[in-house]
PDB file of C-alpha atoms in Angstrom:
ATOM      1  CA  UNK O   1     -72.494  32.364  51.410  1.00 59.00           C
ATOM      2  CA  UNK O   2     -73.735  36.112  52.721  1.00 86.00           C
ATOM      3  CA  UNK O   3     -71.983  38.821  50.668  1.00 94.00           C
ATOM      4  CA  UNK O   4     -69.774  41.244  53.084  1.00 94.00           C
ATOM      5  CA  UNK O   5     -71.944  43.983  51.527  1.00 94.00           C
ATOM      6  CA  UNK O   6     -75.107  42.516  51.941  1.00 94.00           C
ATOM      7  CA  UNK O   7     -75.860  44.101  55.214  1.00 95.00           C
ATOM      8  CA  UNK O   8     -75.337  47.562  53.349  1.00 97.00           C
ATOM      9  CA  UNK O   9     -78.442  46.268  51.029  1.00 98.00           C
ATOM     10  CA  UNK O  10     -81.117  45.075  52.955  1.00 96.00           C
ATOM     11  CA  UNK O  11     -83.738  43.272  51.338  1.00 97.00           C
ATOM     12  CA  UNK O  12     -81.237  43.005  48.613  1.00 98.00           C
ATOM     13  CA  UNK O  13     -80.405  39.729  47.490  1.00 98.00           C
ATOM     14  CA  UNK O  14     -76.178  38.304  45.575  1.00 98.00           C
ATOM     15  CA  UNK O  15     -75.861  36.884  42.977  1.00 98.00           C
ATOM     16  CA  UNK O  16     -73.106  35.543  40.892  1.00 98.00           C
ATOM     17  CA  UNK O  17     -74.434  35.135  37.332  1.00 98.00           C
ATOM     18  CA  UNK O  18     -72.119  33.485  34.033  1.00 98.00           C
ATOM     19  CA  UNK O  19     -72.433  35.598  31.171  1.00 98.00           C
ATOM     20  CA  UNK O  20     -70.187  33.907  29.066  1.00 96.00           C
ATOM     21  CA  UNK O  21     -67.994  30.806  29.567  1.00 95.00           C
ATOM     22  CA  UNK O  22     -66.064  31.088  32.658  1.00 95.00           C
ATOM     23  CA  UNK O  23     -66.967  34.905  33.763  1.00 98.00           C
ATOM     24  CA  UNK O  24     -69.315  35.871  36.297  1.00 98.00           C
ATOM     25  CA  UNK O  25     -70.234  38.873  37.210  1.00 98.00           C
ATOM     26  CA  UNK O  26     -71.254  39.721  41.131  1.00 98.00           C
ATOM     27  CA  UNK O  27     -74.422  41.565  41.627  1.00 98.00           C
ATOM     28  CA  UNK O  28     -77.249  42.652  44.049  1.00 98.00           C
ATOM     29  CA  UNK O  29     -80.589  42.650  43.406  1.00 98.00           C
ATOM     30  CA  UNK O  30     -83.661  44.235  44.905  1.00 98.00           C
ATOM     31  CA  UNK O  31     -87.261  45.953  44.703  1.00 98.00           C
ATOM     32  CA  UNK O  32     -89.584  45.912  42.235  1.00 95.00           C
ATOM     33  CA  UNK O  33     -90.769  46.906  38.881  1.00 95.00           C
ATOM     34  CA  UNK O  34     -88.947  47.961  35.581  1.00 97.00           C
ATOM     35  CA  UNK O  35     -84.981  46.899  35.450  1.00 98.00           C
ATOM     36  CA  UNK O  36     -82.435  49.834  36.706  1.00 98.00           C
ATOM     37  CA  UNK O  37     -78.953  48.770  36.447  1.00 98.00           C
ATOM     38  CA  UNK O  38     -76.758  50.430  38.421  1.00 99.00           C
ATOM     39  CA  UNK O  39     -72.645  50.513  37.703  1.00 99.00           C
ATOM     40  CA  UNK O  40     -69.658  51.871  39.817  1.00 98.00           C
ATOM     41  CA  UNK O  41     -66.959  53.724  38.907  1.00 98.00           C
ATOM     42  CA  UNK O  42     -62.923  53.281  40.312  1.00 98.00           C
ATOM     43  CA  UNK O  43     -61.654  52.101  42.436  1.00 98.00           C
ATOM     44  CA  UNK O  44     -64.948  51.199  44.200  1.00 98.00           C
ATOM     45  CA  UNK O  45     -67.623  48.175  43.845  1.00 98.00           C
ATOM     46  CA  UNK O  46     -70.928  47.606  43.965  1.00 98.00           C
ATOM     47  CA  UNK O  47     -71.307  49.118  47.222  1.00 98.00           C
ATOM     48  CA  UNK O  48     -71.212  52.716  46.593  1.00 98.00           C
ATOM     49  CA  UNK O  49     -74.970  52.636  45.755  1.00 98.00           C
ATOM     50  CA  UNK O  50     -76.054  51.871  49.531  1.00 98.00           C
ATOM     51  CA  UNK O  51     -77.647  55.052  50.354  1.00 98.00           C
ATOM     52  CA  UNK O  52     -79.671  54.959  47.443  1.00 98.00           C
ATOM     53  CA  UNK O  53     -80.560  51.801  46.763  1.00 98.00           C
ATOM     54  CA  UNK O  54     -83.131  51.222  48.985  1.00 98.00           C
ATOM     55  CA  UNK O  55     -84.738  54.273  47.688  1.00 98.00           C
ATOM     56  CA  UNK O  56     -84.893  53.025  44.307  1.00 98.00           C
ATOM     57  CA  UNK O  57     -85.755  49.673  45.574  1.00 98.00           C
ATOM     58  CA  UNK O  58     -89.367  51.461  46.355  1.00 97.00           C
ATOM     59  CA  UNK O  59     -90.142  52.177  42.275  1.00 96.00           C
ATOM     60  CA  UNK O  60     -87.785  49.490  39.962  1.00 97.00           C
ATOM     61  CA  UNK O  61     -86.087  46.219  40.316  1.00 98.00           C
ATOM     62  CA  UNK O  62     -82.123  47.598  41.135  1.00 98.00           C
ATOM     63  CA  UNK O  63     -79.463  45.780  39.796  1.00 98.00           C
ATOM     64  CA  UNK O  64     -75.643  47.154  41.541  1.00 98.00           C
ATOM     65  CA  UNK O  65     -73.468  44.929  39.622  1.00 98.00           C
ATOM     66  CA  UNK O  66     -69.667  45.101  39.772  1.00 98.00           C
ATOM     67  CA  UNK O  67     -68.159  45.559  36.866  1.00 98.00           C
ATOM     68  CA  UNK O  68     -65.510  43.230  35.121  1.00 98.00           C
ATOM     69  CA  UNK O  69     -62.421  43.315  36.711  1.00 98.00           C
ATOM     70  CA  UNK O  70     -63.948  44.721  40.125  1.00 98.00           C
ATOM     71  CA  UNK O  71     -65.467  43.778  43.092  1.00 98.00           C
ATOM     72  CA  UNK O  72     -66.589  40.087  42.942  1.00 98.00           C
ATOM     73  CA  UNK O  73     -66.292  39.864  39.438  1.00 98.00           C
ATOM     74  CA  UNK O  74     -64.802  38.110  37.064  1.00 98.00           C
ATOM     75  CA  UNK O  75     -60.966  39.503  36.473  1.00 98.00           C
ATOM     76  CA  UNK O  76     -59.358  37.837  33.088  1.00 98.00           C
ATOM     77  CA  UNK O  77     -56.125  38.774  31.351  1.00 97.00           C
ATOM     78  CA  UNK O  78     -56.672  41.339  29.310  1.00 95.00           C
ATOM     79  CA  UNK O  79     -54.619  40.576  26.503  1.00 92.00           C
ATOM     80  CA  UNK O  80     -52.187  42.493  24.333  1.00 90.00           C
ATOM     81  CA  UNK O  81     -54.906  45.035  22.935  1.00 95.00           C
ATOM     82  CA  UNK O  82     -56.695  44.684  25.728  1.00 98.00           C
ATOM     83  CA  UNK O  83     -59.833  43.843  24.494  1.00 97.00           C
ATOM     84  CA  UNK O  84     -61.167  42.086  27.392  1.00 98.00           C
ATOM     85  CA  UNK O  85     -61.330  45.466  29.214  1.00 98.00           C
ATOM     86  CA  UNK O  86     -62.903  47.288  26.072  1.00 98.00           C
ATOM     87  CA  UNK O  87     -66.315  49.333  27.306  1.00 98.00           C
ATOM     88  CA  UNK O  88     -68.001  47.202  24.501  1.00 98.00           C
ATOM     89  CA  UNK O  89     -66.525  43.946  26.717  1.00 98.00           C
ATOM     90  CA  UNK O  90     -67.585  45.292  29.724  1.00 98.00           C
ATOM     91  CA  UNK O  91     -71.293  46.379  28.243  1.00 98.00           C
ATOM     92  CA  UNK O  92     -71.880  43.108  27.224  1.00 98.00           C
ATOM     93  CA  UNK O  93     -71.594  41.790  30.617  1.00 98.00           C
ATOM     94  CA  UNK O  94     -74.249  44.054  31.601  1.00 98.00           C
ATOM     95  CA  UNK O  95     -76.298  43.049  28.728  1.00 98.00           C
ATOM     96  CA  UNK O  96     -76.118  39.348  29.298  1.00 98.00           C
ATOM     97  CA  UNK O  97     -76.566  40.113  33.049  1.00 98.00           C
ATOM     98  CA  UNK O  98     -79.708  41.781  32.759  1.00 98.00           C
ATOM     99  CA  UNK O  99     -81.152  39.156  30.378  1.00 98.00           C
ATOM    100  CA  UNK O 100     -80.465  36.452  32.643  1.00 98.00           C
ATOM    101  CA  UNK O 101     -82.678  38.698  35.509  1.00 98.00           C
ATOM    102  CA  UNK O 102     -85.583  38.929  32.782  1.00 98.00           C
ATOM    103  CA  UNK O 103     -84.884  42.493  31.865  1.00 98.00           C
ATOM    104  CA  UNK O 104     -84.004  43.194  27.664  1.00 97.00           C
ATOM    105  CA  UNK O 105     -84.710  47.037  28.175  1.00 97.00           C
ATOM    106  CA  UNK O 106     -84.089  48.829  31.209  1.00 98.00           C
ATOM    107  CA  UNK O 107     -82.606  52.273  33.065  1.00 98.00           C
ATOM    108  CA  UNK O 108     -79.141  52.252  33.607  1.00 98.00           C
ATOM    109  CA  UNK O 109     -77.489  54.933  36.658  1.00 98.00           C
ATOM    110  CA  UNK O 110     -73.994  54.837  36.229  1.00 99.00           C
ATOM    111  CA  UNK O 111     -70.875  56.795  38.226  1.00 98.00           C
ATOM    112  CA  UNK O 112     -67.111  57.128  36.636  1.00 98.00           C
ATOM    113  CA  UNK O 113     -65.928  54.403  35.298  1.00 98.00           C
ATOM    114  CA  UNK O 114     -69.207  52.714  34.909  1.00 98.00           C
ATOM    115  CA  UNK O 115     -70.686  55.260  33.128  1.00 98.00           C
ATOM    116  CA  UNK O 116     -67.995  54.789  30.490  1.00 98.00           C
ATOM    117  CA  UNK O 117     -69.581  51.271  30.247  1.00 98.00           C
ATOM    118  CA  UNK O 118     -72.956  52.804  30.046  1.00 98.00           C
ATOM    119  CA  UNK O 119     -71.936  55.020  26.672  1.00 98.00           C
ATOM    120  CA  UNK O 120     -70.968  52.187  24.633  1.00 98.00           C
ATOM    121  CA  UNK O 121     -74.099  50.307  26.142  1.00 98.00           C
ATOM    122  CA  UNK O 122     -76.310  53.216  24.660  1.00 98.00           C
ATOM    123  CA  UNK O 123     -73.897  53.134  21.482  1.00 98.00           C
ATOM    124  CA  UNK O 124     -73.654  48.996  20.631  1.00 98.00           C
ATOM    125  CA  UNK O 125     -77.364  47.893  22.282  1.00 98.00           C
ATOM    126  CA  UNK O 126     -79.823  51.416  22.048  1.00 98.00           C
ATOM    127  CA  UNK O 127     -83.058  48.855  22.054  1.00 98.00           C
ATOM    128  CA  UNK O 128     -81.683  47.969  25.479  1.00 98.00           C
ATOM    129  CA  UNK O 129     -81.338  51.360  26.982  1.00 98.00           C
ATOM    130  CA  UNK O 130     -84.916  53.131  27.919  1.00 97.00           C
ATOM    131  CA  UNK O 131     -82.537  56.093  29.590  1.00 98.00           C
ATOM    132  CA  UNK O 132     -79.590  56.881  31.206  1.00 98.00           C
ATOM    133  CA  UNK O 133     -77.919  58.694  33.865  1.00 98.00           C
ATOM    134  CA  UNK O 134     -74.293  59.816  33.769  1.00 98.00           C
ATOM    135  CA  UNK O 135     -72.108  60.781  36.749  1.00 98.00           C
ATOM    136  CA  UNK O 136     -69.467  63.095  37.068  1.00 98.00           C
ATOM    137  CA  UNK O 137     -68.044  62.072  33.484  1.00 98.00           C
ATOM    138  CA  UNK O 138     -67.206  64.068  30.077  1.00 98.00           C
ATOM    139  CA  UNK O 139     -66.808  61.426  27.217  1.00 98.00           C
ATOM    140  CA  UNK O 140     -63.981  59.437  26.795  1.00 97.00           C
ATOM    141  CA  UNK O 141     -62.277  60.689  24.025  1.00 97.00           C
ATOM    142  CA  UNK O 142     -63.393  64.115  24.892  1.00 97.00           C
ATOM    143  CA  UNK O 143     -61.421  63.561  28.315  1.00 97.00           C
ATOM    144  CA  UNK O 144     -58.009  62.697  26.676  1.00 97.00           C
ATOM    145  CA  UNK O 145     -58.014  64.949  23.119  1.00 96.00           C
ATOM    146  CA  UNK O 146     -58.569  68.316  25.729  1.00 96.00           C
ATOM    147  CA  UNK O 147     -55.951  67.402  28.376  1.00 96.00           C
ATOM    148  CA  UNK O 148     -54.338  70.239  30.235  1.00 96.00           C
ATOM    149  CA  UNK O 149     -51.730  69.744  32.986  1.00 97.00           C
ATOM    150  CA  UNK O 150     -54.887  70.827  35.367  1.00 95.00           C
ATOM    151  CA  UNK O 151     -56.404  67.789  34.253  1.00 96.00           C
ATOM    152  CA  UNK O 152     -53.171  65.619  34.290  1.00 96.00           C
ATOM    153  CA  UNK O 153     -52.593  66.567  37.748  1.00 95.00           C
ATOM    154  CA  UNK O 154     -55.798  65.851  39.094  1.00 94.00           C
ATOM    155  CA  UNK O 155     -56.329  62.835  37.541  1.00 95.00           C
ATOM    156  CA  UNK O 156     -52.944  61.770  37.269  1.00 96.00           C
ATOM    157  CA  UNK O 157     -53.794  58.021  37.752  1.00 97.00           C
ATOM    158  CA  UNK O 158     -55.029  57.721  34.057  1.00 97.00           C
ATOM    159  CA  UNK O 159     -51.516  57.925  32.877  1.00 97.00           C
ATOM    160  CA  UNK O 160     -50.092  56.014  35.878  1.00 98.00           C
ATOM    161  CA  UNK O 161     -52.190  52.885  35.352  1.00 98.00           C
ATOM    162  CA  UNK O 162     -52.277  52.703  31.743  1.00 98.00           C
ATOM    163  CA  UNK O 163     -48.228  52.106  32.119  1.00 98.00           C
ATOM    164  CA  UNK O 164     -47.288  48.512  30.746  1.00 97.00           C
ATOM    165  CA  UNK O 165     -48.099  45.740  33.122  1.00 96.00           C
ATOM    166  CA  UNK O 166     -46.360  44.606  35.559  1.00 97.00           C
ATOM    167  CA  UNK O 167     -45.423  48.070  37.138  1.00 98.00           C
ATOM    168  CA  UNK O 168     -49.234  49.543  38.277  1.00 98.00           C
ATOM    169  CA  UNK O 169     -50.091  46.470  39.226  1.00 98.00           C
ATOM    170  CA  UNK O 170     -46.880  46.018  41.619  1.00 98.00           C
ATOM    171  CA  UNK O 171     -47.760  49.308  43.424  1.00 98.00           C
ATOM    172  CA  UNK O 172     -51.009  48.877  43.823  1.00 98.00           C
ATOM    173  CA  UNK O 173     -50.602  45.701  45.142  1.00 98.00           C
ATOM    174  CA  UNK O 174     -47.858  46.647  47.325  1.00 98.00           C
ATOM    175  CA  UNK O 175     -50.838  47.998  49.539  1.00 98.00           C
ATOM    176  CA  UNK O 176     -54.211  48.149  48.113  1.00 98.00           C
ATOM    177  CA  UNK O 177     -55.942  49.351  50.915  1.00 98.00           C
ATOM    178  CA  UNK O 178     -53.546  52.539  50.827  1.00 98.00           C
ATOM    179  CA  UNK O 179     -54.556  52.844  46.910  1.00 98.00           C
ATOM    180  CA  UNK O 180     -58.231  52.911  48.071  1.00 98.00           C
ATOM    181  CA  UNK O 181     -58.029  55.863  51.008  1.00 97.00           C
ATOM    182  CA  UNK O 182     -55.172  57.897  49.603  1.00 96.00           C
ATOM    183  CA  UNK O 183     -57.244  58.012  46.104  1.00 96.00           C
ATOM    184  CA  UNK O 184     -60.817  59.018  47.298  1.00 97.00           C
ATOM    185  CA  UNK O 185     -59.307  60.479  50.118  1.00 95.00           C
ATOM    186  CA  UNK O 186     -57.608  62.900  47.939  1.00 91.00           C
ATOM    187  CA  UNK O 187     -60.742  64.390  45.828  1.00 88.00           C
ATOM    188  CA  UNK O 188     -62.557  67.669  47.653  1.00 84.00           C
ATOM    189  CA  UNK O 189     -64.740  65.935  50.183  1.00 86.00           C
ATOM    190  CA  UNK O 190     -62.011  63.916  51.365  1.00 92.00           C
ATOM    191  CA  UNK O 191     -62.749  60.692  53.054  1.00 96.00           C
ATOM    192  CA  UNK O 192     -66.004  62.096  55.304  1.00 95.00           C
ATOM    193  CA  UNK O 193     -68.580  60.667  53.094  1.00 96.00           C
ATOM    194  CA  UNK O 194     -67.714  57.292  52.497  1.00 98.00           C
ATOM    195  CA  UNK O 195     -69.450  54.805  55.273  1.00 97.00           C
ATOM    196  CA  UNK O 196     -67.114  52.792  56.994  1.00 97.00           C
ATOM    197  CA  UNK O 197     -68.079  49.582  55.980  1.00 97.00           C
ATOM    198  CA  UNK O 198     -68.000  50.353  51.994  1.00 98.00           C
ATOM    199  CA  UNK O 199     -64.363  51.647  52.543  1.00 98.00           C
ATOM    200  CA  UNK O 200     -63.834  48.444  54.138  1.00 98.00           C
ATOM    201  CA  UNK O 201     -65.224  46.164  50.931  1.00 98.00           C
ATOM    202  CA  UNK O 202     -63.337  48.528  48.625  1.00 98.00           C
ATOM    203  CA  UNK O 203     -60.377  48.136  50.602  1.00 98.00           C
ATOM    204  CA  UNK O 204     -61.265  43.964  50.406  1.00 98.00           C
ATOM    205  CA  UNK O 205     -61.860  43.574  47.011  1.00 98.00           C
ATOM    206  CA  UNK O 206     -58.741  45.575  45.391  1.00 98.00           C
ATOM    207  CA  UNK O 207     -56.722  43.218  47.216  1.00 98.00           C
ATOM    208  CA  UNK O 208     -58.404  40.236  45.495  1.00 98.00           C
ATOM    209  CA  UNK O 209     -56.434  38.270  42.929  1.00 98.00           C
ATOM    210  CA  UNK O 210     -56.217  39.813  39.567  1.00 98.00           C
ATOM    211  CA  UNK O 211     -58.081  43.075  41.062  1.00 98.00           C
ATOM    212  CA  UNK O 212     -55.408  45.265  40.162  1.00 98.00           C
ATOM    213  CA  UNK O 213     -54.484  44.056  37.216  1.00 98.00           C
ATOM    214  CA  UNK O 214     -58.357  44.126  36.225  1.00 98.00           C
ATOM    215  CA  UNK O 215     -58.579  48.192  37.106  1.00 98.00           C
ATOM    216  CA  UNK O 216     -55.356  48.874  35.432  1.00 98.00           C
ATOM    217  CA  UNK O 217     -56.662  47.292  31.844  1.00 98.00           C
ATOM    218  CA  UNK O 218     -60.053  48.879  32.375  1.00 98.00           C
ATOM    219  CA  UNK O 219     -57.762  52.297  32.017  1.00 98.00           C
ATOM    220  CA  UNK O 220     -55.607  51.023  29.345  1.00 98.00           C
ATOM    221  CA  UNK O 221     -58.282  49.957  26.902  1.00 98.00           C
ATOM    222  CA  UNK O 222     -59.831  53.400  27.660  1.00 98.00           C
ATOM    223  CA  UNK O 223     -56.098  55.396  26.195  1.00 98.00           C
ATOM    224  CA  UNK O 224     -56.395  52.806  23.280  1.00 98.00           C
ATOM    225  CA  UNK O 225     -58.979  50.105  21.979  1.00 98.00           C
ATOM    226  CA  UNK O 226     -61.987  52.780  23.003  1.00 98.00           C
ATOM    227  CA  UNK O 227     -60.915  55.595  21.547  1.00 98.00           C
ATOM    228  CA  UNK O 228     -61.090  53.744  18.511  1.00 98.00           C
ATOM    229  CA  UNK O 229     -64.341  52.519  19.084  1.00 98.00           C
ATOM    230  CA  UNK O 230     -65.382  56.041  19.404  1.00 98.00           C
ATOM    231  CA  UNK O 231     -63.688  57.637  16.902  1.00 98.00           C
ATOM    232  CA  UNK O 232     -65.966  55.296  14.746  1.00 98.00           C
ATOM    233  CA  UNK O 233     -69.038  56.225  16.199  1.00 98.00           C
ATOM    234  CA  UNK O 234     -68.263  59.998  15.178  1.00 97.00           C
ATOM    235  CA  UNK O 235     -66.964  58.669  11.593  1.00 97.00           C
ATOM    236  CA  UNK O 236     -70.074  56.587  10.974  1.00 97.00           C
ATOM    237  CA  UNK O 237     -72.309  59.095  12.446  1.00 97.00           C
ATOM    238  CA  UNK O 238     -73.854  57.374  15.047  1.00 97.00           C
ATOM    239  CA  UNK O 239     -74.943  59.199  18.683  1.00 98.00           C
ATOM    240  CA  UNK O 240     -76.912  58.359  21.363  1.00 98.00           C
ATOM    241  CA  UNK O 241     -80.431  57.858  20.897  1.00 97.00           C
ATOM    242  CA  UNK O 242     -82.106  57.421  24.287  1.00 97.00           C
ATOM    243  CA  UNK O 243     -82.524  60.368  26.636  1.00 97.00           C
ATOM    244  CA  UNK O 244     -79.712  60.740  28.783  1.00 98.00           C
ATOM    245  CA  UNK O 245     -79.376  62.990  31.897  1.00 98.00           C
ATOM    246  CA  UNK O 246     -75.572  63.686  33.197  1.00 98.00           C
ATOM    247  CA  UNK O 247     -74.860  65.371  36.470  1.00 98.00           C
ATOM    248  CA  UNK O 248     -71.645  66.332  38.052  1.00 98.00           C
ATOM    249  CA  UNK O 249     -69.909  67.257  40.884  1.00 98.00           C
ATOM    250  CA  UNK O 250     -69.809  71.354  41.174  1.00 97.00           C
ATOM    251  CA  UNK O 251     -66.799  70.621  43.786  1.00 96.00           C
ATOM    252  CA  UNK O 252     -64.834  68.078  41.032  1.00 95.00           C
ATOM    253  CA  UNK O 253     -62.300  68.206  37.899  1.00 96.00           C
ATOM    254  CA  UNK O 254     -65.244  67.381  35.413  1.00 96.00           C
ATOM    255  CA  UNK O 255     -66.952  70.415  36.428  1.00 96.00           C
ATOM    256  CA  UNK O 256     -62.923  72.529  36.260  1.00 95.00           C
ATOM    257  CA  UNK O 257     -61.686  71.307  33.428  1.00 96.00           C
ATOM    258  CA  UNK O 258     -64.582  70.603  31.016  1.00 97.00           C
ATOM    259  CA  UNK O 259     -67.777  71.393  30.119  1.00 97.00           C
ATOM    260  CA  UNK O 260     -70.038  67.861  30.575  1.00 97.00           C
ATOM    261  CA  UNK O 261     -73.140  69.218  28.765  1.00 97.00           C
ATOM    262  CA  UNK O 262     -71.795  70.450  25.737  1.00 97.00           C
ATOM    263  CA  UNK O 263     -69.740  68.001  25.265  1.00 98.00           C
ATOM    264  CA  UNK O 264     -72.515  64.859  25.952  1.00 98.00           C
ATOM    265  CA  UNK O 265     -74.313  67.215  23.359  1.00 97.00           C
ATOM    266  CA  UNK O 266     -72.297  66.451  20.583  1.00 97.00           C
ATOM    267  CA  UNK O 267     -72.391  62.768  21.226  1.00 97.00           C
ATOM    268  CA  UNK O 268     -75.878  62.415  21.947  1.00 98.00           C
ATOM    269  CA  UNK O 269     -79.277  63.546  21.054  1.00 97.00           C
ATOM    270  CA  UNK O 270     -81.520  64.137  23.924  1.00 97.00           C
ATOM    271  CA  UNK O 271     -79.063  65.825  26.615  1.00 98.00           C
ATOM    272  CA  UNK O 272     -80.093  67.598  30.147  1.00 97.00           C
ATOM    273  CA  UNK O 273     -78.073  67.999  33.543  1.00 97.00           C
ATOM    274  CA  UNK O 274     -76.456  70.329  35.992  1.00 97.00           C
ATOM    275  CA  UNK O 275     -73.937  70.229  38.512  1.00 98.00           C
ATOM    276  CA  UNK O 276     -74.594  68.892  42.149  1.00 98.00           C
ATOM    277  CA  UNK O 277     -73.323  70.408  45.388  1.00 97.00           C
ATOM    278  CA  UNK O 278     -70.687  68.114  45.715  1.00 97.00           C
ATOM    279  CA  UNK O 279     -67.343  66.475  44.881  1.00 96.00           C
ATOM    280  CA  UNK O 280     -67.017  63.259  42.468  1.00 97.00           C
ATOM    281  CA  UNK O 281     -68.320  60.641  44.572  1.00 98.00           C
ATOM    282  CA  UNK O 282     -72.211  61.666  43.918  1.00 98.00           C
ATOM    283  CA  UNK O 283     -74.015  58.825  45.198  1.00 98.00           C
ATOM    284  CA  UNK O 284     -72.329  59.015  48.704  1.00 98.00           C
ATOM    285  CA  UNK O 285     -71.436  62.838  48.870  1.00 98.00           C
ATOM    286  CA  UNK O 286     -74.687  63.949  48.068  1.00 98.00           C
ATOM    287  CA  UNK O 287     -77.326  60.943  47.887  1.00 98.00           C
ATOM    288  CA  UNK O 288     -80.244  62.937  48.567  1.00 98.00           C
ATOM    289  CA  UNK O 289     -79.640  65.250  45.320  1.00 98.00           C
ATOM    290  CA  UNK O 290     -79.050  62.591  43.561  1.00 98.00           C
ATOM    291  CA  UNK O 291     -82.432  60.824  43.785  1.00 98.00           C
ATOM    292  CA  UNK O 292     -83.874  64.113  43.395  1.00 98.00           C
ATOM    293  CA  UNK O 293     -82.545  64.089  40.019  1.00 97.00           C
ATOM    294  CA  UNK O 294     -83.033  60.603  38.803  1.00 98.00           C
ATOM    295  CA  UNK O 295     -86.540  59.785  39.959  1.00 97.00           C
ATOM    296  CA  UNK O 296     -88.272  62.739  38.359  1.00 96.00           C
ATOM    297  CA  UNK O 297     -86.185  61.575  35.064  1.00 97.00           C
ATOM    298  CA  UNK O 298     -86.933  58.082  34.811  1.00 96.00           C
ATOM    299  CA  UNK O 299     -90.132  57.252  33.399  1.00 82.00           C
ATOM    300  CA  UNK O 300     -91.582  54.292  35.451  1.00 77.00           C
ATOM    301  CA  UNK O 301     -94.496  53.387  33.232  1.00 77.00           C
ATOM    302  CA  UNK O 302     -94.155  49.312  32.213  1.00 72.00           C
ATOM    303  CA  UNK O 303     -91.645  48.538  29.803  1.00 61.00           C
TER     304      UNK O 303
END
């Protein structure tokens, strides 16, 4: 069956890979030459890589996968701690994913909530990780120990959805499409940037069976199992090895209420970035800046 985003990919190719008994995660694949996985942030799929995907197509062999819980993928309980929605969870998919496509090291470009998944990639599999790119994030735990009511306000939905179950879920539910435009359309570029036809698959896939449910436990393992996870990491000593460029939105909260750099610093050991003429959504807002970024980073010689 043709993928709804497909014709936002062309030359791309779906597929629907099991990387572990029963879960599949959605993905499309194009171009040539050393693995690049790309992962989406909330509440978005796949799709919000179209305008540079094709680009990127040109030097590696892409790989937009939707996360678990999003998009096309798999969406399982998530238990009473959670744990299905833990970033290590979520990393392994991507792990398991990229092995099945031939790839045991590759690039990873990662927005949001994806690029959550993307730290504890770097932190549980570092062999797997040749380098990284962050979007628009500050680390986890960084995020939620430096809180003001700035922050809360803006991003307001990480204390909504991390509420017990059922009550997130209900709202969202209650009209998913409205969750999708009144949330992006609410950061600084409003809703200008996003093509019509992603909005539409965003809009499609939160309203898929266990899609809420999925994005509120990806939030609530972040405010619990995660934070132990990385309070370990800083216990045990252990930072990010690879190098690892992080850019953010000059127009977002990331860029008003922390400082990304230094704080990717002291979780990691090979750190550059700067902030993009833009809002949060990088990789639609301001796609051209982006790739003016990334390619010059990402060395392309063979694995």
């Amino acid at each position: 069956m043709n993928h709804p985003a497909l014709p936002l990919f062309p030359g791309f190719t779906h597929h629907q890979i099991e990387v572990d008994k029963g879960l599949h995660i959605s993905a499309m694949v194009g171009g040539q030459g050393p693995g690049l996985l790309l992962l989406h942030g909330h509440p978005q799929t796949l799709a919000i890589w179209h305008k540079v995907a094709p680009t990127l197509a040109q030097h590696f062999t892409v790989v937009a996968a939707d996360l678990r819980g999003y998009g096309d993928s798999s969406k399982p309980e998530g238990g009473p701690d959670h744990a299905a929605y833990a970033k290590r969870s979520l990393a392994q998919d991507q792990i398991s994913l990229m092995h099945h496509l031939g790839f045991d090291r590759f690039h990873v470009l990662a927005h949001d909530r994806g690029a959550r998944v993307a730290h504890r990639l770097g932190m549980d599999h570092p062999q797997a990780v040749r380098q990284m790119v962050l979007l628009d994030i500050a680390p986890t735990l960084a995020m939620y120990e430096q809180t003001s009511e700035a922050f809360a306000r803006a991003y307001w939905h990480w204390f909504f959805l991390i509420q017990p179950q059922p009550l997130p879920e209900r709202l969202i539910e209650a009209n998913p499409a409205a969750y999708v435009t009144d949330v992006m359309g609410n950061r600084s570029a409003g809703l200008a940037p996003f093509d019509a036809r992603a909005l539409t698959e965003y809009q499609r896939c939160l309203a898929l069976p266990g899609a809420a449910h999925g994005l509120c436990e990806d939030y609530r393992a972040s405010a619990g199992i995660d934070l132990e996870h990385d309070r370990d990491d800083i216990a045990q000593g252990r930072r990010l090895q690879m190098p690892i460029q992080v850019l953010w939105g000059e127009q977002g909260v990331v860029q008003r209420c922390f400082k990304p750099l230094k704080e990717w610093q002291k979780v990691a050991e090979q750190v550059s970035g700067q902030a993009l003429p833009c809002g949060h959504y990088i990789a639609e807002e301001a796609p051209h800046a982006l790739l003016a970024q990334v390619l010059p980073f990402f060395d392309r010689s063979p694995a």
